[in-house]
PDB file of C-alpha atoms in Angstrom:
ATOM      1  CA  MET F   1       0.091   0.373   0.164  1.00 76.00           C
ATOM      2  CA  THR F   2       1.149   3.658  -0.934  1.00 84.00           C
ATOM      3  CA  LEU F   3       0.681   6.530   0.899  1.00 83.00           C
ATOM      4  CA  GLU F   4      -0.910   8.075  -1.491  1.00 85.00           C
ATOM      5  CA  HIS F   5      -3.672   4.521  -0.851  1.00 86.00           C
ATOM      6  CA  ILE F   6      -4.041   5.416   2.960  1.00 87.00           C
ATOM      7  CA  TYR F   7      -3.987   8.995   2.266  1.00 88.00           C
ATOM      8  CA  TYR F   8      -7.559   8.149   0.514  1.00 88.00           C
ATOM      9  CA  ILE F   9      -7.943   5.885   2.901  1.00 89.00           C
ATOM     10  CA  GLY F  10      -7.794   8.164   5.614  1.00 90.00           C
ATOM     11  CA  GLN F  11      -9.878  10.980   3.560  1.00 92.00           C
ATOM     12  CA  THR F  12     -12.547   8.637   2.676  1.00 92.00           C
ATOM     13  CA  ILE F  13     -12.648   7.815   7.128  1.00 91.00           C
ATOM     14  CA  ALA F  14     -12.987  11.647   7.594  1.00 91.00           C
ATOM     15  CA  VAL F  15     -15.576  12.022   5.420  1.00 92.00           C
ATOM     16  CA  ILE F  16     -17.591   9.096   6.598  1.00 92.00           C
ATOM     17  CA  VAL F  17     -17.513  10.279   9.995  1.00 92.00           C
ATOM     18  CA  ILE F  18     -17.673  13.872   8.614  1.00 92.00           C
ATOM     19  CA  VAL F  19     -21.574  12.509   7.372  1.00 92.00           C
ATOM     20  CA  ALA F  20     -22.396  10.322  10.706  1.00 91.00           C
ATOM     21  CA  THR F  21     -21.546  13.212  13.177  1.00 92.00           C
ATOM     22  CA  LEU F  22     -24.221  15.519  10.924  1.00 92.00           C
ATOM     23  CA  ILE F  23     -26.527  12.802  11.487  1.00 91.00           C
ATOM     24  CA  ALA F  24     -26.002  12.687  14.340  1.00 91.00           C
ATOM     25  CA  ILE F  25     -26.477  16.373  14.783  1.00 91.00           C
ATOM     26  CA  LEU F  26     -30.161  16.146  13.123  1.00 91.00           C
ATOM     27  CA  TRP F  27     -30.886  13.216  14.683  1.00 91.00           C
ATOM     28  CA  GLN F  28     -29.986  15.365  18.166  1.00 90.00           C
ATOM     29  CA  GLY F  29     -31.858  18.022  16.565  1.00 86.00           C
ATOM     30  CA  PHE F  30     -34.993  16.173  16.215  1.00 84.00           C
ATOM     31  CA  GLN F  31     -35.314  14.633  19.612  1.00 87.00           C
ATOM     32  CA  THR F  32     -34.595  18.628  20.862  1.00 85.00           C
ATOM     33  CA  ASN F  33     -37.477  19.158  19.238  1.00 82.00           C
ATOM     34  CA  LYS F  34     -39.577  16.729  19.972  1.00 82.00           C
ATOM     35  CA  ILE F  35     -38.676  17.114  23.868  1.00 85.00           C
ATOM     36  CA  ALA F  36     -39.031  20.860  23.658  1.00 82.00           C
ATOM     37  CA  ARG F  37     -42.512  20.209  22.476  1.00 78.00           C
ATOM     38  CA  ALA F  38     -43.828  17.835  25.157  1.00 81.00           C
ATOM     39  CA  ASP F  39     -42.180  20.768  27.764  1.00 84.00           C
ATOM     40  CA  LEU F  40     -44.329  23.171  26.424  1.00 78.00           C
ATOM     41  CA  THR F  41     -47.637  21.286  25.602  1.00 78.00           C
ATOM     42  CA  LEU F  42     -47.134  20.456  29.573  1.00 80.00           C
ATOM     43  CA  SER F  43     -45.941  23.567  30.810  1.00 81.00           C
ATOM     44  CA  VAL F  44     -49.347  25.120  28.595  1.00 76.00           C
ATOM     45  CA  TRP F  45     -51.146  22.687  29.980  1.00 75.00           C
ATOM     46  CA  MET F  46     -50.852  22.791  33.817  1.00 80.00           C
ATOM     47  CA  GLN F  47     -50.742  26.301  33.554  1.00 78.00           C
ATOM     48  CA  THR F  48     -54.400  26.265  31.774  1.00 76.00           C
ATOM     49  CA  GLY F  49     -55.848  23.936  34.456  1.00 77.00           C
ATOM     50  CA  ALA F  50     -54.179  25.810  36.756  1.00 81.00           C
ATOM     51  CA  MET F  51     -56.497  28.461  35.251  1.00 76.00           C
ATOM     52  CA  ASN F  52     -59.690  26.894  35.133  1.00 73.00           C
ATOM     53  CA  GLN F  53     -59.399  25.772  38.658  1.00 78.00           C
ATOM     54  CA  SER F  54     -59.209  28.650  39.900  1.00 79.00           C
ATOM     55  CA  LEU F  55     -62.532  29.601  38.111  1.00 75.00           C
ATOM     56  CA  VAL F  56     -64.571  28.163  40.890  1.00 76.00           C
ATOM     57  CA  ASP F  57     -61.611  27.851  44.076  1.00 81.00           C
ATOM     58  CA  SER F  58     -64.059  30.069  46.212  1.00 86.00           C
ATOM     59  CA  GLU F  59     -67.617  30.244  46.668  1.00 89.00           C
ATOM     60  CA  ASP F  60     -67.541  33.682  45.255  1.00 86.00           C
ATOM     61  CA  LYS F  61     -65.744  32.493  42.065  1.00 85.00           C
ATOM     62  CA  ALA F  62     -68.521  29.308  41.738  1.00 85.00           C
ATOM     63  CA  ALA F  63     -71.526  32.084  42.247  1.00 87.00           C
ATOM     64  CA  PHE F  64     -70.285  34.049  39.113  1.00 85.00           C
ATOM     65  CA  ILE F  65     -69.909  31.051  36.826  1.00 83.00           C
ATOM     66  CA  THR F  66     -72.916  29.552  37.849  1.00 84.00           C
ATOM     67  CA  ARG F  67     -74.566  32.648  36.403  1.00 86.00           C
ATOM     68  CA  LEU F  68     -72.739  33.047  33.467  1.00 83.00           C
ATOM     69  CA  PHE F  69     -74.184  29.960  32.773  1.00 80.00           C
ATOM     70  CA  ASP F  70     -77.721  30.522  33.943  1.00 84.00           C
ATOM     71  CA  PRO F  71     -79.476  32.518  30.983  1.00 81.00           C
ATOM     72  CA  ASN F  72     -82.433  33.599  33.672  1.00 85.00           C
ATOM     73  CA  VAL F  73     -80.106  35.604  35.875  1.00 84.00           C
ATOM     74  CA  ARG F  74     -79.067  39.178  34.678  1.00 87.00           C
ATOM     75  CA  LEU F  75     -75.440  39.991  35.501  1.00 85.00           C
ATOM     76  CA  SER F  76     -74.505  42.617  37.419  1.00 89.00           C
ATOM     77  CA  PRO F  77     -72.089  44.955  35.806  1.00 89.00           C
ATOM     78  CA  GLU F  78     -69.012  43.983  38.024  1.00 89.00           C
ATOM     79  CA  ASP F  79     -70.174  39.849  36.241  1.00 87.00           C
ATOM     80  CA  LYS F  80     -69.996  41.870  33.484  1.00 87.00           C
ATOM     81  CA  THR F  81     -66.274  42.977  33.862  1.00 88.00           C
ATOM     82  CA  ARG F  82     -65.351  39.582  34.898  1.00 87.00           C
ATOM     83  CA  VAL F  83     -67.023  38.070  31.657  1.00 86.00           C
ATOM     84  CA  THR F  84     -64.986  40.348  29.864  1.00 87.00           C
ATOM     85  CA  PHE F  85     -61.638  39.372  31.013  1.00 87.00           C
ATOM     86  CA  GLN F  86     -62.345  35.761  31.430  1.00 87.00           C
ATOM     87  CA  MET F  87     -63.491  35.720  27.729  1.00 87.00           C
ATOM     88  CA  HIS F  88     -60.231  37.821  26.894  1.00 87.00           C
ATOM     89  CA  THR F  89     -58.139  34.819  29.111  1.00 87.00           C
ATOM     90  CA  GLN F  90     -59.714  32.051  27.710  1.00 87.00           C
ATOM     91  CA  ILE F  91     -60.171  33.397  23.996  1.00 91.00           C
ATOM     92  CA  GLY F  92     -56.636  34.740  24.336  1.00 88.00           C
ATOM     93  CA  VAL F  93     -54.655  30.817  25.682  1.00 88.00           C
ATOM     94  CA  TYR F  94     -57.095  29.424  22.627  1.00 91.00           C
ATOM     95  CA  GLN F  95     -55.471  31.554  20.101  1.00 91.00           C
ATOM     96  CA  ALA F  96     -51.934  31.054  21.888  1.00 89.00           C
ATOM     97  CA  ALA F  97     -52.371  26.568  21.484  1.00 90.00           C
ATOM     98  CA  HIS F  98     -53.622  27.479  18.362  1.00 91.00           C
ATOM     99  CA  ASN F  99     -51.045  29.528  17.105  1.00 90.00           C
ATOM    100  CA  LEU F 100     -48.544  26.866  18.790  1.00 87.00           C
ATOM    101  CA  ARG F 101     -50.298  24.227  16.725  1.00 88.00           C
ATOM    102  CA  GLY F 102     -49.120  25.685  13.560  1.00 89.00           C
ATOM    103  CA  ARG F 103     -46.129  25.809  14.588  1.00 86.00           C
ATOM    104  CA  GLY F 104     -45.780  22.485  15.545  1.00 84.00           C
ATOM    105  CA  LEU F 105     -45.138  23.389  19.274  1.00 83.00           C
ATOM    106  CA  ILE F 106     -47.375  22.241  20.801  1.00 83.00           C
ATOM    107  CA  GLU F 107     -49.360  18.456  20.558  1.00 84.00           C
ATOM    108  CA  GLN F 108     -52.425  17.735  19.126  1.00 87.00           C
ATOM    109  CA  SER F 109     -54.053  16.685  22.503  1.00 84.00           C
ATOM    110  CA  ALA F 110     -53.868  20.026  24.332  1.00 85.00           C
ATOM    111  CA  TYR F 111     -54.748  21.948  21.448  1.00 87.00           C
ATOM    112  CA  ASP F 112     -57.883  19.644  21.606  1.00 88.00           C
ATOM    113  CA  LEU F 113     -58.105  19.766  25.085  1.00 86.00           C
ATOM    114  CA  ILE F 114     -57.990  23.572  25.285  1.00 88.00           C
ATOM    115  CA  GLY F 115     -60.439  24.095  22.659  1.00 90.00           C
ATOM    116  CA  SER F 116     -62.837  21.835  25.026  1.00 87.00           C
ATOM    117  CA  GLY F 117     -62.478  24.564  27.538  1.00 86.00           C
ATOM    118  CA  VAL F 118     -63.712  26.987  25.486  1.00 89.00           C
ATOM    119  CA  ARG F 119     -66.511  25.547  23.810  1.00 91.00           C
ATOM    120  CA  GLY F 120     -67.548  24.870  27.041  1.00 86.00           C
ATOM    121  CA  PHE F 121     -67.586  28.645  27.904  1.00 86.00           C
ATOM    122  CA  LEU F 122     -68.943  29.268  24.533  1.00 91.00           C
ATOM    123  CA  LEU F 123     -72.373  27.419  25.918  1.00 89.00           C
ATOM    124  CA  SER F 124     -72.749  30.470  28.040  1.00 87.00           C
ATOM    125  CA  PRO F 125     -75.032  32.918  25.868  1.00 88.00           C
ATOM    126  CA  VAL F 126     -73.380  35.550  27.534  1.00 87.00           C
ATOM    127  CA  ALA F 127     -70.073  34.544  26.146  1.00 89.00           C
ATOM    128  CA  ARG F 128     -70.777  33.969  22.558  1.00 90.00           C
ATOM    129  CA  LYS F 129     -72.559  37.365  23.129  1.00 89.00           C
ATOM    130  CA  TRP F 130     -68.929  38.631  24.188  1.00 90.00           C
ATOM    131  CA  TRP F 131     -67.100  36.828  21.524  1.00 92.00           C
ATOM    132  CA  ARG F 132     -69.558  37.826  18.400  1.00 90.00           C
ATOM    133  CA  SER F 133     -68.737  42.014  19.956  1.00 88.00           C
ATOM    134  CA  HIS F 134     -65.625  41.288  20.032  1.00 87.00           C
ATOM    135  CA  ARG F 135     -64.127  38.479  17.462  1.00 85.00           C
ATOM    136  CA  GLY F 136     -62.778  41.974  14.637  1.00 82.00           C
ATOM    137  CA  HIS F 137     -60.021  42.828  17.988  1.00 80.00           C
ATOM    138  CA  GLY F 138     -57.218  41.690  15.937  1.00 81.00           C
ATOM    139  CA  TYR F 139     -58.081  37.662  16.515  1.00 85.00           C
ATOM    140  CA  ASP F 140     -56.191  35.731  13.576  1.00 85.00           C
ATOM    141  CA  LYS F 141     -59.302  35.211  10.492  1.00 89.00           C
ATOM    142  CA  ALA F 142     -58.240  31.499  10.325  1.00 91.00           C
ATOM    143  CA  PHE F 143     -59.259  31.749  14.454  1.00 91.00           C
ATOM    144  CA  CYS F 144     -62.458  33.531  14.109  1.00 92.00           C
ATOM    145  CA  GLU F 145     -63.797  30.843  11.994  1.00 94.00           C
ATOM    146  CA  ILE F 146     -62.812  28.324  14.277  1.00 93.00           C
ATOM    147  CA  ILE F 147     -64.645  29.842  17.334  1.00 94.00           C
ATOM    148  CA  ASP F 148     -67.777  31.188  14.715  1.00 94.00           C
ATOM    149  CA  ALA F 149     -67.695  27.140  13.982  1.00 94.00           C
ATOM    150  CA  MET F 150     -68.681  26.230  17.271  1.00 93.00           C
ATOM    151  CA  ILE F 151     -70.857  28.791  18.223  1.00 93.00           C
ATOM    152  CA  VAL F 152     -72.711  27.771  14.871  1.00 92.00           C
ATOM    153  CA  GLU F 153     -72.295  24.046  16.211  1.00 92.00           C
ATOM    154  CA  ILE F 154     -73.683  25.153  20.019  1.00 90.00           C
ATOM    155  CA  GLU F 155     -76.574  27.223  18.971  1.00 88.00           C
ATOM    156  CA  GLY F 156     -77.316  24.087  16.492  1.00 85.00           C
ATOM    157  CA  LYS F 157     -77.350  21.617  19.228  1.00 75.00           C
ATOM    158  CA  THR F 158     -79.722  24.738  21.611  1.00 63.00           C
ATOM    159  CA  SER F 159     -81.754  25.488  19.103  1.00 62.00           C
ATOM    160  CA  ALA F 160     -82.592  21.754  18.435  1.00 60.00           C
ATOM    161  CA  ALA F 161     -82.677  20.941  22.144  1.00 58.00           C
ATOM    162  CA  ALA F 162     -85.026  23.761  22.463  1.00 55.00           C
ATOM    163  CA  GLU F 163     -87.075  22.506  19.414  1.00 56.00           C
ATOM    164  CA  LYS F 164     -87.973  18.909  21.231  1.00 57.00           C
ATOM    165  CA  GLU F 165     -88.263  20.629  24.738  1.00 57.00           C
ATOM    166  CA  GLU F 166     -91.259  22.472  22.533  1.00 58.00           C
ATOM    167  CA  THR F 167     -92.219  19.133  20.963  1.00 59.00           C
ATOM    168  CA  GLN F 168     -92.977  17.249  24.249  1.00 59.00           C
ATOM    169  CA  SER F 169     -94.313  19.977  25.950  1.00 58.00           C
TER     170      SER F 169
END
């Protein structure tokens, strides 16, 4: 074996090591992305859960939520202020999750669960009214369509239930 052959073998080994290193770095990047997405999903879910739990952690707060969902109760000015802040928070968290999901940074299951929480709030006619008056305040068009579709679905089910109740009377 000549020095030239040894040189070529050395060059080939060097290229193989470089390619293997690049593949390892790429694989590590994918793994890091998966771990970061899992951490972000957990963080968002824990914070959203804590926020939602805080809605009913006192009698006053639980009474407010109960009034919010009772169509026969007239809300006080203080309750209307609470609705505004609560809806900004609920919708804001869901839009943040929507944006994160669009970038692949949050798991679908967490996004869906946050959406379910918003859907629960939208069962309140007051919350739906709030959305209609605030939907043009800087929300992404695609996101608005998601919330609008939720409302159409909820109101369709509500109308169907009311019609069924009327026919049974």
